[in-house]
mmCIF file of C-alpha atoms and ligand atoms in Angstrom:
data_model
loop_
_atom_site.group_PDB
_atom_site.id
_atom_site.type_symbol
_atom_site.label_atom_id
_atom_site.label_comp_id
_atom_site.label_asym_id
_atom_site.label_seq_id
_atom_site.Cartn_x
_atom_site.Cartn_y
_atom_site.Cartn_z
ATOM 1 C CA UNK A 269 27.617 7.064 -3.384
ATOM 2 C CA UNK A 270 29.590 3.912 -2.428
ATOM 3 C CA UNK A 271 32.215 6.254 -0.618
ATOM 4 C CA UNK A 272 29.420 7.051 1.938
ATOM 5 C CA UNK A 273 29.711 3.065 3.281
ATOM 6 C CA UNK A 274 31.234 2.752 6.204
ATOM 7 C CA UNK A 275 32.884 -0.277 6.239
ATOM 8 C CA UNK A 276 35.684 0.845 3.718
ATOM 9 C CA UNK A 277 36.743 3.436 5.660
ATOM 10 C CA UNK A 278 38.404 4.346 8.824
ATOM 11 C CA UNK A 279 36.933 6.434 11.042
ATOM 12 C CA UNK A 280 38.335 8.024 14.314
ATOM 13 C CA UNK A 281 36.028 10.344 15.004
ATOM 14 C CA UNK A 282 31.987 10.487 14.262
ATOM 15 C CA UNK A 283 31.303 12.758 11.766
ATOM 16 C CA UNK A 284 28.729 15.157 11.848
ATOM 17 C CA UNK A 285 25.946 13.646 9.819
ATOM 18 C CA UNK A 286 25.979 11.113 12.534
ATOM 19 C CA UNK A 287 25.630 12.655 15.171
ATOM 20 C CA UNK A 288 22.001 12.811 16.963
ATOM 21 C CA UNK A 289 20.443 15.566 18.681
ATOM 22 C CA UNK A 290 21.252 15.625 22.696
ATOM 23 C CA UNK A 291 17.561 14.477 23.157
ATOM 24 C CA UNK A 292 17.622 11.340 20.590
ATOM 25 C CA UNK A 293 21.107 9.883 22.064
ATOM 26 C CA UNK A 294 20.654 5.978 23.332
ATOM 27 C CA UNK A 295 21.845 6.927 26.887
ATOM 28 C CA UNK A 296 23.565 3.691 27.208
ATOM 29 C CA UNK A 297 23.964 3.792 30.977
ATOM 30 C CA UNK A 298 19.796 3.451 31.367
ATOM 31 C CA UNK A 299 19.406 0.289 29.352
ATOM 32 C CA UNK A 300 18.577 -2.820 31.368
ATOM 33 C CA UNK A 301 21.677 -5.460 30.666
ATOM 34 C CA UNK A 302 20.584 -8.314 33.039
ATOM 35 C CA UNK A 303 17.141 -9.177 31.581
ATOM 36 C CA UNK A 304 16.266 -12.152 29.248
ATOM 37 C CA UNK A 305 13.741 -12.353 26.957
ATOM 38 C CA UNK A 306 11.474 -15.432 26.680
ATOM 39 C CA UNK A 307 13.310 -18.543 25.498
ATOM 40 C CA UNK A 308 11.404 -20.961 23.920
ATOM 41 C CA UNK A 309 12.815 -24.938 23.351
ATOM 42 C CA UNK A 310 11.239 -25.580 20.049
ATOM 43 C CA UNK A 311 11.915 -29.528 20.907
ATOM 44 C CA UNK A 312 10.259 -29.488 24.187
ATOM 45 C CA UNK A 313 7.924 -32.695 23.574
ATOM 46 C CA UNK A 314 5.000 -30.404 25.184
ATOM 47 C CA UNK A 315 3.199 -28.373 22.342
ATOM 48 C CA UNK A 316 0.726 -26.970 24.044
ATOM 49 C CA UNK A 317 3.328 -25.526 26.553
ATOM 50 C CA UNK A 318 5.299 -24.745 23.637
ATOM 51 C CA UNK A 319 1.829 -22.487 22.218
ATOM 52 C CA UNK A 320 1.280 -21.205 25.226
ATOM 53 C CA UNK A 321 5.091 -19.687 25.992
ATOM 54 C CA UNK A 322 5.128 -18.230 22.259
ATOM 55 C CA UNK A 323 1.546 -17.049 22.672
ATOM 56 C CA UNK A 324 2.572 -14.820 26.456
ATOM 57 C CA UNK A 325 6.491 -13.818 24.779
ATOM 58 C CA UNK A 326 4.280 -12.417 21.659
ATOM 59 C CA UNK A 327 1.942 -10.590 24.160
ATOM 60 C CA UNK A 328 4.792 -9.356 26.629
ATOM 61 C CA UNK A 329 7.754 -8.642 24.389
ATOM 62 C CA UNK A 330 6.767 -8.751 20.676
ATOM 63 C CA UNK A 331 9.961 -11.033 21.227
ATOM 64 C CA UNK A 332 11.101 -14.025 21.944
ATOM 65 C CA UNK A 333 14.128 -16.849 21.323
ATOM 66 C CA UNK A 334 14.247 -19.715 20.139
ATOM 67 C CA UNK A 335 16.399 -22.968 20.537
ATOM 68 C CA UNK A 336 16.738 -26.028 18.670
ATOM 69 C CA UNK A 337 15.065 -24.569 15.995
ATOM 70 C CA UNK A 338 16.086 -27.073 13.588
ATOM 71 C CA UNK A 339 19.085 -25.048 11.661
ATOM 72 C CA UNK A 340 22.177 -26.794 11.763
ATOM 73 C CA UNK A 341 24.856 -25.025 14.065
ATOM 74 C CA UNK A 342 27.687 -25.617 11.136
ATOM 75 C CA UNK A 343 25.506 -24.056 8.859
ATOM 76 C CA UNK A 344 24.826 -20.871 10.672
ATOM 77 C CA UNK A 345 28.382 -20.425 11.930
ATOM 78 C CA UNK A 346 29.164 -20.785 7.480
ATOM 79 C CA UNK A 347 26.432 -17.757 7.486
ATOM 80 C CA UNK A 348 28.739 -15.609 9.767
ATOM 81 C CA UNK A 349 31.792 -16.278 8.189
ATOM 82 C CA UNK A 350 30.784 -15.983 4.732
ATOM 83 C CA UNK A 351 29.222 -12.355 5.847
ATOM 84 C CA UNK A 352 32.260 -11.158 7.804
ATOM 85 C CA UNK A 353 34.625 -11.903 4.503
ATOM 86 C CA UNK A 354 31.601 -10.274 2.305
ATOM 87 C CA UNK A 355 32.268 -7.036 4.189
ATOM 88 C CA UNK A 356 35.773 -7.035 4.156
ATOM 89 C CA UNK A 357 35.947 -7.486 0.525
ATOM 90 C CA UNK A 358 38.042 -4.056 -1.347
ATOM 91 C CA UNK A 359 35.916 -0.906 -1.663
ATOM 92 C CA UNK A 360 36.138 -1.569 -5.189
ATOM 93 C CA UNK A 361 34.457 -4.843 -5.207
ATOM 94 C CA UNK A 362 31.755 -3.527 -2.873
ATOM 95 C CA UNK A 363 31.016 -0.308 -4.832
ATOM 96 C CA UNK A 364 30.022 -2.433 -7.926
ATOM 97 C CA UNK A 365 26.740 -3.640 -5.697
ATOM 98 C CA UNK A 366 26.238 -0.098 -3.897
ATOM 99 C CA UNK A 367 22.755 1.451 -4.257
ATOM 100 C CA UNK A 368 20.538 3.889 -2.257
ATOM 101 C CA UNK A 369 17.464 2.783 -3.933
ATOM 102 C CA UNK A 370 14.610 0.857 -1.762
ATOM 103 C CA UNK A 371 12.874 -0.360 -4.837
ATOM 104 C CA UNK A 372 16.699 -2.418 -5.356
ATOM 105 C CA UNK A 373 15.867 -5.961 -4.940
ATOM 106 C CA UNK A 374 19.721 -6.405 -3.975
ATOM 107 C CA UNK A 375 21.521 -3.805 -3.028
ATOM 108 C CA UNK A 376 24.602 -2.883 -0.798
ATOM 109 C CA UNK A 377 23.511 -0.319 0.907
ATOM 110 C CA UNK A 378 24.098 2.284 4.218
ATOM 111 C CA UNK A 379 22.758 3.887 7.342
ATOM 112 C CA UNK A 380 18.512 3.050 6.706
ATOM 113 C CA UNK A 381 17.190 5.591 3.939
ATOM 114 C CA UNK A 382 20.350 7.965 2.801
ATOM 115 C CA UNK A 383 18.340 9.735 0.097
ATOM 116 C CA UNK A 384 15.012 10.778 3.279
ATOM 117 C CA UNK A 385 16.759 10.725 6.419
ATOM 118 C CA UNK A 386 18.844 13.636 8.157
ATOM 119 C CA UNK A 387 20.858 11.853 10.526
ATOM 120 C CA UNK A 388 22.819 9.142 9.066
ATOM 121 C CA UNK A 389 23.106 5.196 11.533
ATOM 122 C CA UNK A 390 26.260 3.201 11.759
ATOM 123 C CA UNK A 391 25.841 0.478 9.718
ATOM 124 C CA UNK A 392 25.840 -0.994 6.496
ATOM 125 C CA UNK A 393 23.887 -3.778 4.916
ATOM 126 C CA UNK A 394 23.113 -5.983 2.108
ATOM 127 C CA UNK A 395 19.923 -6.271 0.842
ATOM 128 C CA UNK A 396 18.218 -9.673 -0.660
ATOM 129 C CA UNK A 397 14.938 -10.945 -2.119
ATOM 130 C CA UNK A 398 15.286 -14.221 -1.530
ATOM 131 C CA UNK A 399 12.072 -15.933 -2.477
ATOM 132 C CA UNK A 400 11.952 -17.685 -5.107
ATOM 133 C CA UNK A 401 14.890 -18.152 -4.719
ATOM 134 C CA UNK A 402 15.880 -19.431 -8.546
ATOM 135 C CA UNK A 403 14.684 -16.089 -9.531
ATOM 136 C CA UNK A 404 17.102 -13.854 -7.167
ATOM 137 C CA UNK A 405 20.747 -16.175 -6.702
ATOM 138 C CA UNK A 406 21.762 -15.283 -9.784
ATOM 139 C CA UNK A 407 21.972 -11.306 -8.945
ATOM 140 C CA UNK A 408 23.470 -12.248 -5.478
ATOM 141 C CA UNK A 409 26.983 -11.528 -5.013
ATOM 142 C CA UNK A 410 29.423 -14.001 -6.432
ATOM 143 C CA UNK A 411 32.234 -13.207 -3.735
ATOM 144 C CA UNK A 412 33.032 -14.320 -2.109
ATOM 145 C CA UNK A 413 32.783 -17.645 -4.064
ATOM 146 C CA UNK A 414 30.773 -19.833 -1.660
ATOM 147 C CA UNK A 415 28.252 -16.688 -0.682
ATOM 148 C CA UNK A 416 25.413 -17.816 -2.587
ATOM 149 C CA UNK A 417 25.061 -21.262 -1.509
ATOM 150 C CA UNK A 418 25.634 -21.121 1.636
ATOM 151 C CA UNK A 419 23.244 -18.198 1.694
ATOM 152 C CA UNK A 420 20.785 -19.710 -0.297
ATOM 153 C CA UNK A 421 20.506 -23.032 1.933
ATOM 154 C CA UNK A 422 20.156 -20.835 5.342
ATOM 155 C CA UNK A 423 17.369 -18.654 3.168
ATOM 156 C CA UNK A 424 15.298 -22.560 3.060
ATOM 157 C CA UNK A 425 15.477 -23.279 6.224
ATOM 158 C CA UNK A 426 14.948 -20.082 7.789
ATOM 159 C CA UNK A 427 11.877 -20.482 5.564
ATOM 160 C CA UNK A 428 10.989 -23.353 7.434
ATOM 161 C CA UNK A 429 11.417 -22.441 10.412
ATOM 162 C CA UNK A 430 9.084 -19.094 9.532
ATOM 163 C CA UNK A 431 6.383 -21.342 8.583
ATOM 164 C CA UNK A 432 6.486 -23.475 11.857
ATOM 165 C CA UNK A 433 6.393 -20.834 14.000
ATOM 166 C CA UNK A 434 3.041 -19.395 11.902
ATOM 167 C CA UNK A 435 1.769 -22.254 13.246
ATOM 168 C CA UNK A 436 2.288 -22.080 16.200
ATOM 169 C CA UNK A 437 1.566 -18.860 16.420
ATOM 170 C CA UNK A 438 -1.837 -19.002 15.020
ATOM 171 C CA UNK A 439 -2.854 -21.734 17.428
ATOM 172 C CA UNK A 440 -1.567 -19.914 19.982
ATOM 173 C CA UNK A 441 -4.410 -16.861 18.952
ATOM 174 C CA UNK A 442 -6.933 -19.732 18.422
ATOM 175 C CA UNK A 443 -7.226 -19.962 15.263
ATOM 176 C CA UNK A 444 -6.315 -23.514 12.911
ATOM 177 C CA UNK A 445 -3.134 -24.069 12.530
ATOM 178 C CA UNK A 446 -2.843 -22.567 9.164
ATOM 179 C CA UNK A 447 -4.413 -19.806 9.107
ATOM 180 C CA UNK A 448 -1.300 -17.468 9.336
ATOM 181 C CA UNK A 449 0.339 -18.837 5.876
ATOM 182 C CA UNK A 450 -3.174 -19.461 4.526
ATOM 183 C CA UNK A 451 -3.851 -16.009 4.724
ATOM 184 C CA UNK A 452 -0.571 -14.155 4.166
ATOM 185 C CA UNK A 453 -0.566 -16.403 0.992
ATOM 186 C CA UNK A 454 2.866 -17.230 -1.144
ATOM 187 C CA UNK A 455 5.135 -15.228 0.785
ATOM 188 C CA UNK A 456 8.225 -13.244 0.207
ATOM 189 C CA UNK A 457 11.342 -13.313 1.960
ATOM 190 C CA UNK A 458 13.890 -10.904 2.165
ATOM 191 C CA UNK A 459 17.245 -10.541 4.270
ATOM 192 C CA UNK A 460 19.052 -7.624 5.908
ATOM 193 C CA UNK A 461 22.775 -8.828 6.071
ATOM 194 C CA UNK A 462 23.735 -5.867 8.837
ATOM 195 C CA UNK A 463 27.378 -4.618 9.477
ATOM 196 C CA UNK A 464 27.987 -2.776 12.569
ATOM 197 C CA UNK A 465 32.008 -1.287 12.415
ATOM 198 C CA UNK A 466 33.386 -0.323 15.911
ATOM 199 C CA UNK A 467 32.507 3.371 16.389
ATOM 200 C CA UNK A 468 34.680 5.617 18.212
ATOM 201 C CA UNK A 469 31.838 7.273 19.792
ATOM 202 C CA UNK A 470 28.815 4.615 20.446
ATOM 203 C CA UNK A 471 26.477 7.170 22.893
ATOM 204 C CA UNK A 472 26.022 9.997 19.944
ATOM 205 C CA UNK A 473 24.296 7.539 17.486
ATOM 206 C CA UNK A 474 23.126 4.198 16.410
ATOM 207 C CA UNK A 475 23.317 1.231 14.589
ATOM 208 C CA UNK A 476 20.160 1.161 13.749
ATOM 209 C CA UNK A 477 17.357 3.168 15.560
ATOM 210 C CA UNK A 478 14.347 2.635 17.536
ATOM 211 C CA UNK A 479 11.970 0.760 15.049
ATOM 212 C CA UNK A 480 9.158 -1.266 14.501
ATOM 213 C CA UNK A 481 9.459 -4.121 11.529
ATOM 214 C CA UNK A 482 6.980 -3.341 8.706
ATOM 215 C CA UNK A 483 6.569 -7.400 7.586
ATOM 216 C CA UNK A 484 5.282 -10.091 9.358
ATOM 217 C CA UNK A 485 7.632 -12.147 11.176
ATOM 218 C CA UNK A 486 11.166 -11.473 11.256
ATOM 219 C CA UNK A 487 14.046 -13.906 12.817
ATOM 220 C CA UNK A 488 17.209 -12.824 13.812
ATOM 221 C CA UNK A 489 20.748 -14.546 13.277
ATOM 222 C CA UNK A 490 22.793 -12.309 15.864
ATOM 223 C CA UNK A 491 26.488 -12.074 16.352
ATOM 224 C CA UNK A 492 27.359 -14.864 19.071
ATOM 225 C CA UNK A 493 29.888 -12.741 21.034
ATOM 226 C CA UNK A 494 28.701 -8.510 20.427
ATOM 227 C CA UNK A 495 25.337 -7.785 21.738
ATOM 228 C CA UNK A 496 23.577 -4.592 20.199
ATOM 229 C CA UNK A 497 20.058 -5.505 20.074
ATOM 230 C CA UNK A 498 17.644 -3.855 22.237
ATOM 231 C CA UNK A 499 14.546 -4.098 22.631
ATOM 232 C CA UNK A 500 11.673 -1.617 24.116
ATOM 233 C CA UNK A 501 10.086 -3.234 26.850
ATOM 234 C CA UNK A 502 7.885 -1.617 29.900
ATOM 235 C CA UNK A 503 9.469 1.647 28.783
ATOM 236 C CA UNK A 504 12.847 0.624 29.071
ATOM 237 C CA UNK A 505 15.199 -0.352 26.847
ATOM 238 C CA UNK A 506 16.384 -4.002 27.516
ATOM 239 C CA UNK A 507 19.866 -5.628 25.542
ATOM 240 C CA UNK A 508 19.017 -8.704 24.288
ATOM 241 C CA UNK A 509 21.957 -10.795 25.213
ATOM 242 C CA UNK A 510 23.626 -13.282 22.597
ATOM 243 C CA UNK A 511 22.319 -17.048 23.679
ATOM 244 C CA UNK A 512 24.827 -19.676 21.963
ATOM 245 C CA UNK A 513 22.187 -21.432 19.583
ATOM 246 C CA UNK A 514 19.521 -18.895 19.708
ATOM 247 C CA UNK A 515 17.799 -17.298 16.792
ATOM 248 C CA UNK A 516 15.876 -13.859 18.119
ATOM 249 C CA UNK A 517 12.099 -14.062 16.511
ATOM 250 C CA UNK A 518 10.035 -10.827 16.535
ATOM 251 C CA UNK A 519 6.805 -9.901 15.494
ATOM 252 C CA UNK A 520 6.078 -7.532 12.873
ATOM 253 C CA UNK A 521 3.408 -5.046 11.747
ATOM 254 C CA UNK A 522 1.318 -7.615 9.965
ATOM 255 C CA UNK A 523 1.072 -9.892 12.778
ATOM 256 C CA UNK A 524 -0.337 -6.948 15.090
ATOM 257 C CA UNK A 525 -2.688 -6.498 12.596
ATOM 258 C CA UNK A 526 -4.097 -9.720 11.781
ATOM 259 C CA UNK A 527 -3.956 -10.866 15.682
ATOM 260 C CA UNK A 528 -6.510 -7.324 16.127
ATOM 261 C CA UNK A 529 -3.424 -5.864 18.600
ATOM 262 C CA UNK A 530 -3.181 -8.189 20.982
ATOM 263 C CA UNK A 531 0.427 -9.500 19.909
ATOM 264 C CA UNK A 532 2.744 -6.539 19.667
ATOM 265 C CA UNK A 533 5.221 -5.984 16.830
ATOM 266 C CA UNK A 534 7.865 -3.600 19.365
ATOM 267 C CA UNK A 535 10.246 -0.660 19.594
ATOM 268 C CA UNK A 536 13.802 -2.393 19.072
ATOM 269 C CA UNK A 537 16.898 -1.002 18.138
ATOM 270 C CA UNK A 538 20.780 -1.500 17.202
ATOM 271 C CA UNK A 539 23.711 0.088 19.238
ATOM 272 C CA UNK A 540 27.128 0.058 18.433
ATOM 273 C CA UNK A 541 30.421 0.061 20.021
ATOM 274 C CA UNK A 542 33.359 1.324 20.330
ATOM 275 C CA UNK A 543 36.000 -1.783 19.820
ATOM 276 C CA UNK A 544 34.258 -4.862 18.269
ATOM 277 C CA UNK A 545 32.137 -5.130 14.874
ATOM 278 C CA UNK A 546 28.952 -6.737 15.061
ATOM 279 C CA UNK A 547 27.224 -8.304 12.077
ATOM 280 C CA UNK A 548 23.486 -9.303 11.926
ATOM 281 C CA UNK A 549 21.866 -11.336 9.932
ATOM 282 C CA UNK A 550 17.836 -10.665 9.762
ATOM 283 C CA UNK A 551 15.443 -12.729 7.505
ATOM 284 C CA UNK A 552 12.181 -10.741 7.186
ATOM 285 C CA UNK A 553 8.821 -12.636 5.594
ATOM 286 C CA UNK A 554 6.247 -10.672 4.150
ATOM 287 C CA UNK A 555 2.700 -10.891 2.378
ATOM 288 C CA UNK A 556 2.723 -10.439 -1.708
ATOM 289 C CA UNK A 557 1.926 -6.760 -2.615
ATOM 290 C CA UNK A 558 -1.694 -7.362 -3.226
ATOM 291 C CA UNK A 559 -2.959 -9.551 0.137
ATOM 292 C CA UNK A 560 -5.293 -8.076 1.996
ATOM 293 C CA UNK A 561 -4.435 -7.710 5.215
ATOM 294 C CA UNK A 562 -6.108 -6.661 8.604
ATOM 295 C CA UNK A 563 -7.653 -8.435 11.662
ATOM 296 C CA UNK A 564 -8.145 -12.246 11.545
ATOM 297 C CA UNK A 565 -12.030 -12.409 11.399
ATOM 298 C CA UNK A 566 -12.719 -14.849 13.940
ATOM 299 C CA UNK A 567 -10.644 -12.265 16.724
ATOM 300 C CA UNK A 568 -13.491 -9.393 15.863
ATOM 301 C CA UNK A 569 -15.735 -10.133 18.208
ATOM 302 C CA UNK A 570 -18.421 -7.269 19.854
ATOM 303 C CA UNK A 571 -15.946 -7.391 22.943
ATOM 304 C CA UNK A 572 -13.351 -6.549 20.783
ATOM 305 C CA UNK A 573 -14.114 -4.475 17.697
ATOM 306 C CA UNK A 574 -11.732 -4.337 14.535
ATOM 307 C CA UNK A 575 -8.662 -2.035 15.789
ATOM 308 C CA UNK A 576 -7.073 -1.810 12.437
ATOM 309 C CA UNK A 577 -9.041 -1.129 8.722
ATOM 310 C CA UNK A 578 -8.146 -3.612 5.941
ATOM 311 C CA UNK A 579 -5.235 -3.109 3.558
ATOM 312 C CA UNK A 580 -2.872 -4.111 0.803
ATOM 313 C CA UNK A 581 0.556 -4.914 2.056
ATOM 314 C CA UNK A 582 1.245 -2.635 -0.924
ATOM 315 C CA UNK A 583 -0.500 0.251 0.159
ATOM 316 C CA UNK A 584 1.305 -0.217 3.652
ATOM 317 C CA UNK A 585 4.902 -1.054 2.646
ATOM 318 C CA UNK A 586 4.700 2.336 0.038
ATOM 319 C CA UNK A 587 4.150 4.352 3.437
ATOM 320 C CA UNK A 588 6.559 2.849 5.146
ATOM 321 C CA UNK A 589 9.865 3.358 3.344
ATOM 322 C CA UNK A 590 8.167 6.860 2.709
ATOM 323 C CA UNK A 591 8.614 7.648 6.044
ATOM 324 C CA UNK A 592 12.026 7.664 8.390
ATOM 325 C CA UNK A 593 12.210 5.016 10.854
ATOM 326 C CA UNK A 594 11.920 6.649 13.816
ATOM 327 C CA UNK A 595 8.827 8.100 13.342
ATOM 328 C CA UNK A 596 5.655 7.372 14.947
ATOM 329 C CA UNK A 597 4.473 3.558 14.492
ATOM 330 C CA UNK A 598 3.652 2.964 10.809
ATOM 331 C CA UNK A 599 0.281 0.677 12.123
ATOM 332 C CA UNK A 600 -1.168 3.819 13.489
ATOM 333 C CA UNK A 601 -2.029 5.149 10.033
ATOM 334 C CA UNK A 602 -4.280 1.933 9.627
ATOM 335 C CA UNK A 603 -6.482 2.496 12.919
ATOM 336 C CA UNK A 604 -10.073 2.045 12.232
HETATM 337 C C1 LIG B 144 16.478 -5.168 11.485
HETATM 338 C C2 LIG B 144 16.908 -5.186 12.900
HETATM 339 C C3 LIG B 144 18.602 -5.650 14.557
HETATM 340 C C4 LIG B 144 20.031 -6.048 14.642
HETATM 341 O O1 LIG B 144 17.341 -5.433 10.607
HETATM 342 O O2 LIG B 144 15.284 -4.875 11.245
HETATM 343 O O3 LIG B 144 16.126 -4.853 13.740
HETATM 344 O O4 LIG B 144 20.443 -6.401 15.742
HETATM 345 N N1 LIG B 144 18.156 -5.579 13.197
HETATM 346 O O5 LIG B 144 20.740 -6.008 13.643
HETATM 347 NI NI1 LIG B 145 14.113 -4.563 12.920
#
């Protein structure tokens, strides 16, 4: 029900279905504020130092940043404000686009899984298939009026930017250059458009909780001025801190996979707080339903046997959203 999204309503006190167990809370006070993760100058003239600092952030964090990455600072601060007036568009405007259905390929939506999960998150999010794109803008909201193209040009170049860093990424494993979009074939591309309200009581639940992304490669637009990314790192939970420029890039599932578990798709999660909103905007890329996926061949060695069976992205994204997020790590199911 579109009465169940947060950002039409005023709330000054959590309710109930919100509100985590004692033992699940973020304990806020523990996380580590001070700590950076790798930063990585996509225009340093050095590539092979460039490989080599993507190849130890995608060993040691699952996560790293990036700057001058090639979008256009205009365009991304468009991205912001056109999502900031999307979510403060009437309740009745929003409701027309509300659904609680995963298999929605755009959908306005709540919390992670309403209809599985027992303890609602603070947030709410539009969701978009965005590849090809011809075949999705039309379904895309229409307010506000400049929403679709301004979304549709970041969608390209995010694109872009996805497939560079494949590259880079696969040379950085040792394998050619293309052998991460080779293999992951045509790809989709999807976005999470994430609203975080202020929430009066920010250590009793989350924005979004601990996690692992289910795709391949995921890069994060994050608010410029309200942290709330954090990310699991030698057992501790670390705040990724807003860098002006930065986009956050993380690792998911399928890149474990194919790099046979040496790079590490990671724990990360979204707080919230009490007097700011935070928006995110996260641009996922995925395999097609029917690639087969699993350990790049050339990393199977007799050193180091296949960790993970081969698989249909189908067969893997099913279990996932039949599962709640903060359950054990979805990969586990596909150990050999
Ligand atoms: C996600 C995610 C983090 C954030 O959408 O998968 O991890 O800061 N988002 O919004
Ligand atoms: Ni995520």
């Amino acid at each position: 029900m579109a009465e169940q999204l947060l950002s039409t309503a005023v709330h000054d006190t959590v309710p109930v279905c919100y509100v985590r167990p004692e033992s699940q809370r973020p304990r806020l006070a523990e996380v580590v504020a001070g700590a950076r993760i790798p930063v990585v100058d996509l225009a340093c003239p050095d590539r092979a130092a460039v490989v080599s600092a993507i190849g130890d952030a995608c060993r040691s964090h699952g996560f790293f940043q990036v700057l001058n990455h090639g979008i256009d600072a205009g365009l991304i601060g468009e991205v912001m404000a056109v999502t900031r007036e999307f979510f403060r568009l009437p309740p009745e405007e929003k409701a027309k686009l509300y659904s609680d259905d995963p298999a929605r390929k755009m959908r306005l939506s709540t919390s992670f899984n309403v209809r599985k999960e027992t303890v609602h998150n603070w947030r709410d999010y539009l969701r978009l298939h965005c590849h090809p794109l011809d075949q999705f803008v039309p379904d895309w909201p229409s307010n506000p009026p400049d929403f679709k193209e301004t979304m549709s040009t970041y969608c390209k170049e995010v694109r872009a930017l996805g497939f560079r860093l494949y590259e880079a990424i696969s040379e950085s494993l040792g394998l050619e250059a293309g052998y991460i979009g080779e293999t992951l074939g045509e790809q989709e591309q999807h976005m999470a458009v994430n609203f975080y309200p202020p929430c009066p009581a920010p250590e009793l639940t989350y924005g979004l909780p601990a996690h692992m992304d289910p795709n391949a490669l995921t890069i994060l637009l994050m608010d410029q001025e309200v942290a709330g990314l954090q990310v699991l790192n030698g057992g501790k939970w670390v705040a990724v801190n807003p860098q002006p420029g930065a986009l956050v890039v993380n690792l998911g599932d399928q890149l474990q996979a194919l790099s046979n578990g040496e790079y590490r798709s990671v724990w990360h999660r979204a707080v919230v707080n009490s007097d700011r909103e935070r928006l995110s905007v996260a641009s996922f890329l995925c395999p097609c339903n029917g690639v087969q996926l699993g350990p790049a061949k050339k990393l199977v060695t007799e050193e180091t046997p296949a960790v993970y069976r081969n698989y249909t992205y189908d067969e893997y994204y099913k279990k996932f959203w039949s599962r709640n997020l903060d359950q054990e790590h979805c990969l586990e199911l596909f150990r050999t």
